[in-house]
CSV table of C-alpha atoms in Angstrom, one decimal:
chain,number,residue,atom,x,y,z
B,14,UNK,CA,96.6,106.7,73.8
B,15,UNK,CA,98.0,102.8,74.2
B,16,UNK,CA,95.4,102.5,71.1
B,17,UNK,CA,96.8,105.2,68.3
B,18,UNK,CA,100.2,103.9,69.5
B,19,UNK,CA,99.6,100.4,68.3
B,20,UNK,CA,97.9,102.0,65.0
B,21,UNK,CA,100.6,104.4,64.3
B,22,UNK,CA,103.1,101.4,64.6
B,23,UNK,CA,101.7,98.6,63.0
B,24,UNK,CA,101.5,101.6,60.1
B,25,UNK,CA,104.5,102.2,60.7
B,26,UNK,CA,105.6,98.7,60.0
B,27,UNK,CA,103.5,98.6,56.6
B,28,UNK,CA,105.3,102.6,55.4
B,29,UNK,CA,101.9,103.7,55.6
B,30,UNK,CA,102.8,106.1,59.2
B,31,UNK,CA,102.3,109.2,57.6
B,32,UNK,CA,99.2,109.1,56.0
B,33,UNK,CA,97.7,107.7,59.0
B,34,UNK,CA,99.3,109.7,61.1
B,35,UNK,CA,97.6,112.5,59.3
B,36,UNK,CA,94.4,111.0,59.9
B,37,UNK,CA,94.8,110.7,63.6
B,38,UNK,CA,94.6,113.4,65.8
B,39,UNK,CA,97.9,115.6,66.8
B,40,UNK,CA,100.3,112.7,67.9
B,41,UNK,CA,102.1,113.9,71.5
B,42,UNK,CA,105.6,114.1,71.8
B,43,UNK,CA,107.3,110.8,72.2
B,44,UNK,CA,108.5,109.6,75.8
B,45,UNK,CA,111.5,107.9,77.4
B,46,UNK,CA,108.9,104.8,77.5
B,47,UNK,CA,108.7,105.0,73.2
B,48,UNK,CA,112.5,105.0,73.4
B,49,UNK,CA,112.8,102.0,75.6
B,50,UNK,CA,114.0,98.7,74.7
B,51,UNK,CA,111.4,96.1,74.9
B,52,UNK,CA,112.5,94.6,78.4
B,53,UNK,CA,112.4,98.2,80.3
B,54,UNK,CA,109.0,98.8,78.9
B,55,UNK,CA,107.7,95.9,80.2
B,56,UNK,CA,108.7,96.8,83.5
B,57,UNK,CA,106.8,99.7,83.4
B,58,UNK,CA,103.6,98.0,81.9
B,59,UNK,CA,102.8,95.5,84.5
B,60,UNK,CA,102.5,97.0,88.2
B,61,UNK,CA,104.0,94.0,90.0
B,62,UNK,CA,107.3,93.9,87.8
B,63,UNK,CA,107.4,97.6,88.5
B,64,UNK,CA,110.1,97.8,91.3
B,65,UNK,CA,108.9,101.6,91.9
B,66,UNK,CA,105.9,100.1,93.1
B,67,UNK,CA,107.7,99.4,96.6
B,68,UNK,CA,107.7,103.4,97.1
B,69,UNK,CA,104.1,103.6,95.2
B,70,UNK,CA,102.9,101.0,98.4
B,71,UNK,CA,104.9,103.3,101.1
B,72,UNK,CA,102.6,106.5,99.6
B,73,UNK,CA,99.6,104.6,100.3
B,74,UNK,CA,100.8,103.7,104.1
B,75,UNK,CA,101.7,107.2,104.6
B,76,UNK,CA,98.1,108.2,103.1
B,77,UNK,CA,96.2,106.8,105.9
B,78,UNK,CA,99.0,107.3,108.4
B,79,UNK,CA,98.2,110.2,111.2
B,80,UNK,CA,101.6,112.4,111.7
B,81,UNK,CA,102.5,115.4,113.7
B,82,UNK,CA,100.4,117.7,116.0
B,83,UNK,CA,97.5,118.1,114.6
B,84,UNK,CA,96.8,114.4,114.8
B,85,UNK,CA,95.7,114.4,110.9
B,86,UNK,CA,96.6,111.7,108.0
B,87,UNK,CA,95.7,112.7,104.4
B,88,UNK,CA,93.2,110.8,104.1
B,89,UNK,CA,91.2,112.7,107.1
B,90,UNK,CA,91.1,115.8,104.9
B,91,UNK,CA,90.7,114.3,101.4
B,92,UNK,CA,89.8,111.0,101.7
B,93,UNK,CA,89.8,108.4,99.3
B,94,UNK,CA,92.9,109.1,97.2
B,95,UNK,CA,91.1,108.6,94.4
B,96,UNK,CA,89.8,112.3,95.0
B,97,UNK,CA,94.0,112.8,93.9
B,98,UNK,CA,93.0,112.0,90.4
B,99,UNK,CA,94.2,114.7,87.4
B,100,UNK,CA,95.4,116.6,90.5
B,101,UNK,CA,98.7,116.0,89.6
B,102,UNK,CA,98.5,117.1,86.0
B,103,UNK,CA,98.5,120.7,86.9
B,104,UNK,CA,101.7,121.0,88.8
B,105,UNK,CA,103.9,123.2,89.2
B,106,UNK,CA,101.1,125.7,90.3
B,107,UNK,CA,101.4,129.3,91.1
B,108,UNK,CA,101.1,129.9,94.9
B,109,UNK,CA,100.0,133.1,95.9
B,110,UNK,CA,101.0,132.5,99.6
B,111,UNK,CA,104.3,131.9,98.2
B,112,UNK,CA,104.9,134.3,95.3
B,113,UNK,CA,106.1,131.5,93.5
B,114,UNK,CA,105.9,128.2,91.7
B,115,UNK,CA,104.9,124.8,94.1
B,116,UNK,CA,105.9,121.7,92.4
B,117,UNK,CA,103.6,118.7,94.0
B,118,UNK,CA,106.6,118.0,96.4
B,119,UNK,CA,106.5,121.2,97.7
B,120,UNK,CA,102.8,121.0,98.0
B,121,UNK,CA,102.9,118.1,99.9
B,122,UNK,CA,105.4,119.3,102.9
B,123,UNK,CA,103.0,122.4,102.7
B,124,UNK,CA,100.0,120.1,103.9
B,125,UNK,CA,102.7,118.1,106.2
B,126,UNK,CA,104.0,121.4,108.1
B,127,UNK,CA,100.9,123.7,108.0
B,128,UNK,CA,98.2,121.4,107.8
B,129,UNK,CA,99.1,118.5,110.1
B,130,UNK,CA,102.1,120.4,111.6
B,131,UNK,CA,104.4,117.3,110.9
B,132,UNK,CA,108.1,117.6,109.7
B,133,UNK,CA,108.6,118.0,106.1
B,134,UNK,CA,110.0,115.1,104.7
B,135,UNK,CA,113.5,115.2,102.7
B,136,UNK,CA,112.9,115.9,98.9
B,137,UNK,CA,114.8,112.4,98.3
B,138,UNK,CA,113.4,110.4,101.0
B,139,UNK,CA,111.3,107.2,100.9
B,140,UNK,CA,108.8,108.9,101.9
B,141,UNK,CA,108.4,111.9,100.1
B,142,UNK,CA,109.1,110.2,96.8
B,143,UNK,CA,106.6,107.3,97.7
B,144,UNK,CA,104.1,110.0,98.4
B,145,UNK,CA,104.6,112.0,95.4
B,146,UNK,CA,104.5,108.5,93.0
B,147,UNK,CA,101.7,107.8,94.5
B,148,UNK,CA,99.9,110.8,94.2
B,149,UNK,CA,100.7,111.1,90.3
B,150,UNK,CA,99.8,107.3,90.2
B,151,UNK,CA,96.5,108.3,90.6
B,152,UNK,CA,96.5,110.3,87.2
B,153,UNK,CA,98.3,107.7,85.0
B,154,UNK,CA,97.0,108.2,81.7
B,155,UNK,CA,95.8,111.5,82.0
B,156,UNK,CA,97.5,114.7,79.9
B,157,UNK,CA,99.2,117.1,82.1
B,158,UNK,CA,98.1,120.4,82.0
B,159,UNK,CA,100.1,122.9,83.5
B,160,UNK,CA,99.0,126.5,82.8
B,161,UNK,CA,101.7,129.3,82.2
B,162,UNK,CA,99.1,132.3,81.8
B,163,UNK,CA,99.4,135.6,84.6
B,164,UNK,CA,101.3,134.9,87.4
B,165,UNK,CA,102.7,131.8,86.2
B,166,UNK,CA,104.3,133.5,83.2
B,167,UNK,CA,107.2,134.7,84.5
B,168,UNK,CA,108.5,131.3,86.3
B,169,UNK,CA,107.9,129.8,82.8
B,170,UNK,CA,110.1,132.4,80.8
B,171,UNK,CA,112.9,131.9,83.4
B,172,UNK,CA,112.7,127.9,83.4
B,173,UNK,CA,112.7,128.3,79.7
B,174,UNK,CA,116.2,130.3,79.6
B,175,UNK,CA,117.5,128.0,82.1
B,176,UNK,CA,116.7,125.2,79.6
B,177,UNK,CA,118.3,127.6,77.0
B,178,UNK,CA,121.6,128.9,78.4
B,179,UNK,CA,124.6,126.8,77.5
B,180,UNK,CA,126.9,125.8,81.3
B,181,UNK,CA,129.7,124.1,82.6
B,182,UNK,CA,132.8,123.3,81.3
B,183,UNK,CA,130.7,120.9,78.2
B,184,UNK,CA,129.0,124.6,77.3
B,185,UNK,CA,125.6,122.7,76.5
B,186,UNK,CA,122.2,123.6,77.2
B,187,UNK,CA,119.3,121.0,77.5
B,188,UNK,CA,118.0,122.3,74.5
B,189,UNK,CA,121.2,120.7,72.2
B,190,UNK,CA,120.7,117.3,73.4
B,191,UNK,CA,116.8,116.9,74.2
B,192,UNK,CA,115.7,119.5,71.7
B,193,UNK,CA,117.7,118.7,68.8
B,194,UNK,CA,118.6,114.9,68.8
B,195,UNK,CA,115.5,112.6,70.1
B,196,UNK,CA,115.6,109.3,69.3
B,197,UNK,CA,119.7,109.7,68.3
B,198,UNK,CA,122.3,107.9,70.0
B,199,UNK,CA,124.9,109.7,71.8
B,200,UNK,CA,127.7,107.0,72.8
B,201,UNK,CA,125.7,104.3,74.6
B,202,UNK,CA,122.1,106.1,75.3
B,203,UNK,CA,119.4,107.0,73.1
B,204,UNK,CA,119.1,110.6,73.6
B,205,UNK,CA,115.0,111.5,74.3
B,206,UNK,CA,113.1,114.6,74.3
B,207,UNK,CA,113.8,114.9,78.1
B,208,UNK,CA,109.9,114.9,79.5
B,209,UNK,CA,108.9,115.0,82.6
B,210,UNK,CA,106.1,113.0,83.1
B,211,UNK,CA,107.4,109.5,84.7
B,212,UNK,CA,108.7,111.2,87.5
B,213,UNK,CA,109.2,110.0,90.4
B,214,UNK,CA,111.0,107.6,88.0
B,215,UNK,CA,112.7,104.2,88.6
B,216,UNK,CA,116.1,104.0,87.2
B,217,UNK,CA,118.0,100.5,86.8
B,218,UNK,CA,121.3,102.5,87.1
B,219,UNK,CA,120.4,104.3,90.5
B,220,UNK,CA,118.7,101.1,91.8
B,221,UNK,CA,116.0,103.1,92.8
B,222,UNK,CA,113.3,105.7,92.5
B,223,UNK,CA,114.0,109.7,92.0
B,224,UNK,CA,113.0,112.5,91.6
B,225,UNK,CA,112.9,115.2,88.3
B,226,UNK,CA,115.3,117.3,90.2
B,227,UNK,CA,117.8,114.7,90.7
B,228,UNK,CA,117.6,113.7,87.0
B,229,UNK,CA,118.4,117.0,86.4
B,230,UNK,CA,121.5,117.2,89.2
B,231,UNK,CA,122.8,114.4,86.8
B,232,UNK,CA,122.1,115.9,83.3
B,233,UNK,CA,124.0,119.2,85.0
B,234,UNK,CA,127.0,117.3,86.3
B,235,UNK,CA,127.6,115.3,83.0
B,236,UNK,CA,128.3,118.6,81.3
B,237,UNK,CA,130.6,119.3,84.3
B,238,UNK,CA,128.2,122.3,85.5
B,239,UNK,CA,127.2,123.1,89.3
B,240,UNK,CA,124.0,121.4,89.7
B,241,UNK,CA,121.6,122.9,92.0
B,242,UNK,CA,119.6,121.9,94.6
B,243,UNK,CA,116.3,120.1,95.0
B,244,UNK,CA,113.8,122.1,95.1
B,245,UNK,CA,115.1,125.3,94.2
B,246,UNK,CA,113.4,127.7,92.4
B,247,UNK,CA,116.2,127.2,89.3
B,248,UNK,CA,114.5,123.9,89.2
B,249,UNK,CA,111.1,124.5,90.2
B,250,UNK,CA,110.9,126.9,87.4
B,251,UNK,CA,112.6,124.7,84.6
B,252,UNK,CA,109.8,122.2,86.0
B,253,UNK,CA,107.5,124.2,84.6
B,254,UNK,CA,109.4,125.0,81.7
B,255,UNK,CA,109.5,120.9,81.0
B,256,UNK,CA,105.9,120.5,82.4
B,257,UNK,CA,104.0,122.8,80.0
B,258,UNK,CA,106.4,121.5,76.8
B,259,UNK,CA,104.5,118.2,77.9
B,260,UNK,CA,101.1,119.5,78.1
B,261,UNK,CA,99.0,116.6,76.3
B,262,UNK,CA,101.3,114.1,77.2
B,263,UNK,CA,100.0,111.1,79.3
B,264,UNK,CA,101.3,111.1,83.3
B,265,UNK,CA,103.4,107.6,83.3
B,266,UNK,CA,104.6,107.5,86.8
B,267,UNK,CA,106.1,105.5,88.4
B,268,UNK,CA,108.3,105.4,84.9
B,269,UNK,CA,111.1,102.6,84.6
B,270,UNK,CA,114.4,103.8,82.7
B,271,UNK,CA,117.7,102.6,82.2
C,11,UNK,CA,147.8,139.4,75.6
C,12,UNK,CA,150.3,138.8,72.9
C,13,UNK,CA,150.3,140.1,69.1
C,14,UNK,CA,148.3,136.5,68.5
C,15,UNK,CA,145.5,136.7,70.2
C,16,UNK,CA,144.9,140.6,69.1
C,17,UNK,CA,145.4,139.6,66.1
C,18,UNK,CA,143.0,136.7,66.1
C,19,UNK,CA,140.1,138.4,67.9
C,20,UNK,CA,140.8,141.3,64.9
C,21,UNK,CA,140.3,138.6,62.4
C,22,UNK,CA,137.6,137.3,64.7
C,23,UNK,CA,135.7,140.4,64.3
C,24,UNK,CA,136.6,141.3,60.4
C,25,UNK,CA,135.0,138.0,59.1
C,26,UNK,CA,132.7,137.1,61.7
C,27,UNK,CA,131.5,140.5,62.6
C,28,UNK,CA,131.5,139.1,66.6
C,29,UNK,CA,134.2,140.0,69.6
C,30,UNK,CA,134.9,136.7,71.1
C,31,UNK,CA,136.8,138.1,73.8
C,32,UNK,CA,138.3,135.8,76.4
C,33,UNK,CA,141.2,136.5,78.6
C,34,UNK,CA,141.7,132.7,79.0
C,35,UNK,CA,141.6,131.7,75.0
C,36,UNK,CA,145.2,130.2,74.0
C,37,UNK,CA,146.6,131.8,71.2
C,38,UNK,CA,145.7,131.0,67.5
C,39,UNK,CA,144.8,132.9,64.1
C,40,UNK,CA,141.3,132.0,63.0
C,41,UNK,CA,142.2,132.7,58.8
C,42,UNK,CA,139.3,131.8,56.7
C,43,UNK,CA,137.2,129.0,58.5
C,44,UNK,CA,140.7,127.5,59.7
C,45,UNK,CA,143.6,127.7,62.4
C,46,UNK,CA,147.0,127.7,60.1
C,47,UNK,CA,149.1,127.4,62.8
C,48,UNK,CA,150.4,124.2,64.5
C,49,UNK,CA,149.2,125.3,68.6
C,50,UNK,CA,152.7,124.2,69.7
C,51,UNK,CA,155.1,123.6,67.1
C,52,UNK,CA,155.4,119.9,67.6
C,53,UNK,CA,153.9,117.7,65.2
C,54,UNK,CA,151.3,115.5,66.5
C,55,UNK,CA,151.1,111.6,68.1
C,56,UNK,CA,148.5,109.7,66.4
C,57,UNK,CA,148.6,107.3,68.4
C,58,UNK,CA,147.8,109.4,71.4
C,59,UNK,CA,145.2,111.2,68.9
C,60,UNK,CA,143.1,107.7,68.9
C,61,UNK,CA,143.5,107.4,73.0
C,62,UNK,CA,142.2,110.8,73.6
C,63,UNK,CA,139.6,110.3,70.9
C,64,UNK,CA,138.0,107.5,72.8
C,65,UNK,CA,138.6,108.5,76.5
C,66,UNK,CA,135.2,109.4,78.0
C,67,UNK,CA,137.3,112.1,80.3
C,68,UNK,CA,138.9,113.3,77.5
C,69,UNK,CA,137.8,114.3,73.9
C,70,UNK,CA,135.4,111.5,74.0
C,71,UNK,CA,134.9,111.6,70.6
C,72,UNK,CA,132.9,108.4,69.8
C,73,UNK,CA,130.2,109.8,72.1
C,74,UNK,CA,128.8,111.3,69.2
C,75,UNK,CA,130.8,110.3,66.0
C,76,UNK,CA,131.0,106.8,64.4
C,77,UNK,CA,134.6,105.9,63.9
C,78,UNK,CA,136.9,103.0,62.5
C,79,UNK,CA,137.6,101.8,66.4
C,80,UNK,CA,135.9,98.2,66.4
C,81,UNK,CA,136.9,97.1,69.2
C,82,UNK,CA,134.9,99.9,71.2
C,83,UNK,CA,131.4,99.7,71.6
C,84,UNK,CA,128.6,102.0,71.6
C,85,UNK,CA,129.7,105.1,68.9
C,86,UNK,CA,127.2,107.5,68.5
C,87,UNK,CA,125.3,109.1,66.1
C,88,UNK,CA,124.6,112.9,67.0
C,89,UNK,CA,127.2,114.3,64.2
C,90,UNK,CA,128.6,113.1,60.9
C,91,UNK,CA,130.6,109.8,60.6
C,92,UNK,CA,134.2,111.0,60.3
C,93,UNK,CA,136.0,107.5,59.6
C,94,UNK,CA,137.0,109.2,55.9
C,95,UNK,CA,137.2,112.6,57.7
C,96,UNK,CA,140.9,113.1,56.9
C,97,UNK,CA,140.4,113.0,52.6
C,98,UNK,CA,138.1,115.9,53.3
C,99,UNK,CA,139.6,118.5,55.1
C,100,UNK,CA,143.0,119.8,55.9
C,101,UNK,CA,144.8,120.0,59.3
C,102,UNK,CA,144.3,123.4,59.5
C,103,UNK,CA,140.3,122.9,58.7
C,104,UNK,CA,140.3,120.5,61.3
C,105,UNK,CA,142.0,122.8,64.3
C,106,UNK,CA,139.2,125.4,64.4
C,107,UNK,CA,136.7,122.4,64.7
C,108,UNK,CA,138.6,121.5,67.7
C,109,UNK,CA,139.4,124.3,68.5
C,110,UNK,CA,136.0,126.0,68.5
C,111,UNK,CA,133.2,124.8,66.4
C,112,UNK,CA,131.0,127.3,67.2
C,113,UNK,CA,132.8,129.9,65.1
C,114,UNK,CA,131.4,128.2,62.2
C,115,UNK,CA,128.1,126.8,63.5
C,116,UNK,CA,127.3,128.9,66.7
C,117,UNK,CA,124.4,126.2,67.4
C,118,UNK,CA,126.2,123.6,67.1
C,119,UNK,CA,126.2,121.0,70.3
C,120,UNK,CA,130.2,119.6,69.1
C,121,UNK,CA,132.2,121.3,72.4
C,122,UNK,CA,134.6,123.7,71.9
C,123,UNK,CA,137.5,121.9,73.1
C,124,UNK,CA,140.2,124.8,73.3
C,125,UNK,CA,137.5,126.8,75.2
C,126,UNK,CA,137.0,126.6,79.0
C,127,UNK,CA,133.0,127.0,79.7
C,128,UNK,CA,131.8,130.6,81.0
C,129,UNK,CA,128.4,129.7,82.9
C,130,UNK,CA,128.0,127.7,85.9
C,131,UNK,CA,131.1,125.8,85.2
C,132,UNK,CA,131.9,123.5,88.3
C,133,UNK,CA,134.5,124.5,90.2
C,134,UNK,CA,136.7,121.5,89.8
C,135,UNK,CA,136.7,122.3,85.9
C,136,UNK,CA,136.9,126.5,85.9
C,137,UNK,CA,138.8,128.1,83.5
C,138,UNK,CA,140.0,124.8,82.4
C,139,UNK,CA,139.6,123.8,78.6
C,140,UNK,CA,138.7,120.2,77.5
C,141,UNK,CA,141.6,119.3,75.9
C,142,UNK,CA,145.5,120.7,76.1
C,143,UNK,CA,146.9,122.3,72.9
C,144,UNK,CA,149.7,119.1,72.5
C,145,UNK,CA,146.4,117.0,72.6
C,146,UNK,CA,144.4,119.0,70.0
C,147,UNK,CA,147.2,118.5,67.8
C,148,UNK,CA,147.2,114.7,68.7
C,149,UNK,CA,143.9,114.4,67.5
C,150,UNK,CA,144.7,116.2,64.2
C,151,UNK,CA,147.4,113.9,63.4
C,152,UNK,CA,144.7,110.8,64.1
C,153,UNK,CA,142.1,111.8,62.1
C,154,UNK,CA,144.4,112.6,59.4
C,155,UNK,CA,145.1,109.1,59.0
C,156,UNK,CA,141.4,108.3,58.6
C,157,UNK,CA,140.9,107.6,55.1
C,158,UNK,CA,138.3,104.9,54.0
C,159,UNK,CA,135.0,104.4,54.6
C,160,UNK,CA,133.9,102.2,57.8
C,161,UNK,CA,130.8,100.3,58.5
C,162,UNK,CA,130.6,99.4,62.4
């Protein structure tokens, strides 16, 4: 990954990117960290100037920390969270227990209500986002891999219109700004392809870490339409929708942005 | 509603072959890829015209246009630069962009801005359109006066 990039730059430099790029396997589709100014980036390159790491470290406290009734921690069921590795890269999954899409935030209050019988933690809390960055920590640098096949299918058609229709009183769709104008400014932002694979991501602007779903709460208010809420299954399935136009892409989280 | 708007969803359908029916549209006469018609009658502010262009609550124009406004920052780059936009097109040319782009580029991610939103609008902003009709003409009257090139 870290290596084409260099080679596909330095080519870039010399006007030589397109024949090398041809020569290289498919490149993926650029990131929010390719779009970064220098500075951000390397916040995101070196784990101790990485402010997410604060919530990263409260995931691995919470690991090891037994909760709730069933007197259990993670780590009694799985262990080493190392055994977490490329887990992340195939969420959301179908659940048949559900009849629907689980993003890995759902999963996790599954395992903290059924499992340990613990209270679910708030989709926004320090908790649940240090968990969840923590987890997809564990596959940093891997390719998510969501699959879309059989039961799946449907969730992905209906994330995909989501990401289609045109709303609020703007009368955009995420398509016209993150489909159609990567890499162009629109007033004082450089407009990306939208992905979601830094999440839970640092933001300088919120002064913390969040999750996809708030990012997305934003991108619906800006065009003045009703956002929805965490975890719904409007967002769970335009997860999926995001997730899968990702496949190949490498899992950065915890991601810093602007 | 009045003999305008039949009349403009008629002419709506006989050159565009679509009903864009909308019991809140104001009232205009879409004539060949323009608006003739003045919306109100009064002849524009330029001055205003540059305001509204620039407010971020209002037509917020340099969010995706470079124009000759130095002392903002940040114009962007999503659609053309229009700092020489008024020696190419006519007022009336310039209304139905305003007014509703779509009619000529139905993909197009310029906002309609005589056109209040139909899905999942919030509440705060339903049924409302982005800009008034004494603005849209505002705006005309400012980019008319934009005639030279610019380099930010």
């Amino acid at each position: 990954m870290k290596y084409t990039k260099y080679i596909t730059s330095a080519a870039g430099l010399l006007g030589l990117g397109a024949i090398l790029v041809a020569c290289t396997p498919a490149p993926t589709m650029k990131t929010g960290y390719d779009y970064a100014i220098p500075e951000t980036q390397a916040m995101q390159d070196d784990d101790f100037s990485n402010p997410a790491f604060v919530w990263v470290d409260i995931g691995e406290e919470q690991w090891s920390t037994v909760d709730g009734e069933a007197g259990k921690s993670c780590e009694s069921c799985h262990g080493d969270a190392s055994s977490m590795k490329g887990i992340s890269t195939s969420y959301p999954k179908y659940s048949a227990e559900d009849g629907k899409m689980r993003t890995l935030q759902h999963q996790i209050n599954y395992e903290r209500t059924e499992r340990m019988k613990a209270k679910a933690w708030k989709w926004e809390g320090d908790e649940m986002l240090g968990m969840a960055s923590f987890i997809k920590n564990q596959s940093k640098g891997m390719p998510l891999n969501v699959s879309i096949e059989g039961e799946a299918a449907p969730f992905y058609e209906a994330g995909k219109a989501f990401y289609m229709q045109r709303r609020g009183g703007l009368d955009m769709s995420c398509k016209n700004c993150h489909m159609d104008y990567p890499g162009v400014k629109i007033r004082a932002n450089v407009l990306t392809n939208g992905l979601p694979n830094g999440f839970p991501t640092y933001r300088l602007k919120w002064q913390k870490i969040g999750s996809l779903h708030r990012r997305f709460r934003g991108c619906n208010s800006n065009i003045r339409a009703t956002p929805y809420k965490q975890g719904s299954d409007e967002y769970t399935n335009l997860e999926l929708f995001l997730t899968h136009r990702a496949n190949g892409v490498a899992v950065e989280t915890p991601a810093v942005r602007n | 509603m009045t003999y305008r708007t039949i009349l403009s969803t008629l002419v709506g359908i006989a050159l565009f072959g679509t009903l864009a029916a909308n019991a809140n549209a104001a009232e205009y006469m879409i004539v060949d890829g323009t608006i003739p018609d003045s919306l109100t009658g009064k002849p524009g502010d330029a001055a205003n015209g540059k305001k509204l262009a620039i407010n971020r609550k209002k037509g917020n124009c340099l969010a995706c246009h470079v124009m000759p406004i130095p002392e903002e920052q940040f114009h962007g780059e999503v659609g053309p630069d229009i700092s020489d936009v008024g020696s190419h097109f006519t007022e009336a040319e310039l209304r139905l962009r305003l007014v509703d782009p779509k009619v000529l580029n139905p993909d197009t991610i310029m906002p309609a801005f005589l056109k209040p939103g139909t899905h999942d609008v919030l509440k705060k902003f339903d049924g409302k359109t982005i800009l008034g009709e004494q603005d849209i003409e505002d705006v005309i009257a400012y980019l008319m006066t934009l005639k030279g090139q610019y380099s930010q």
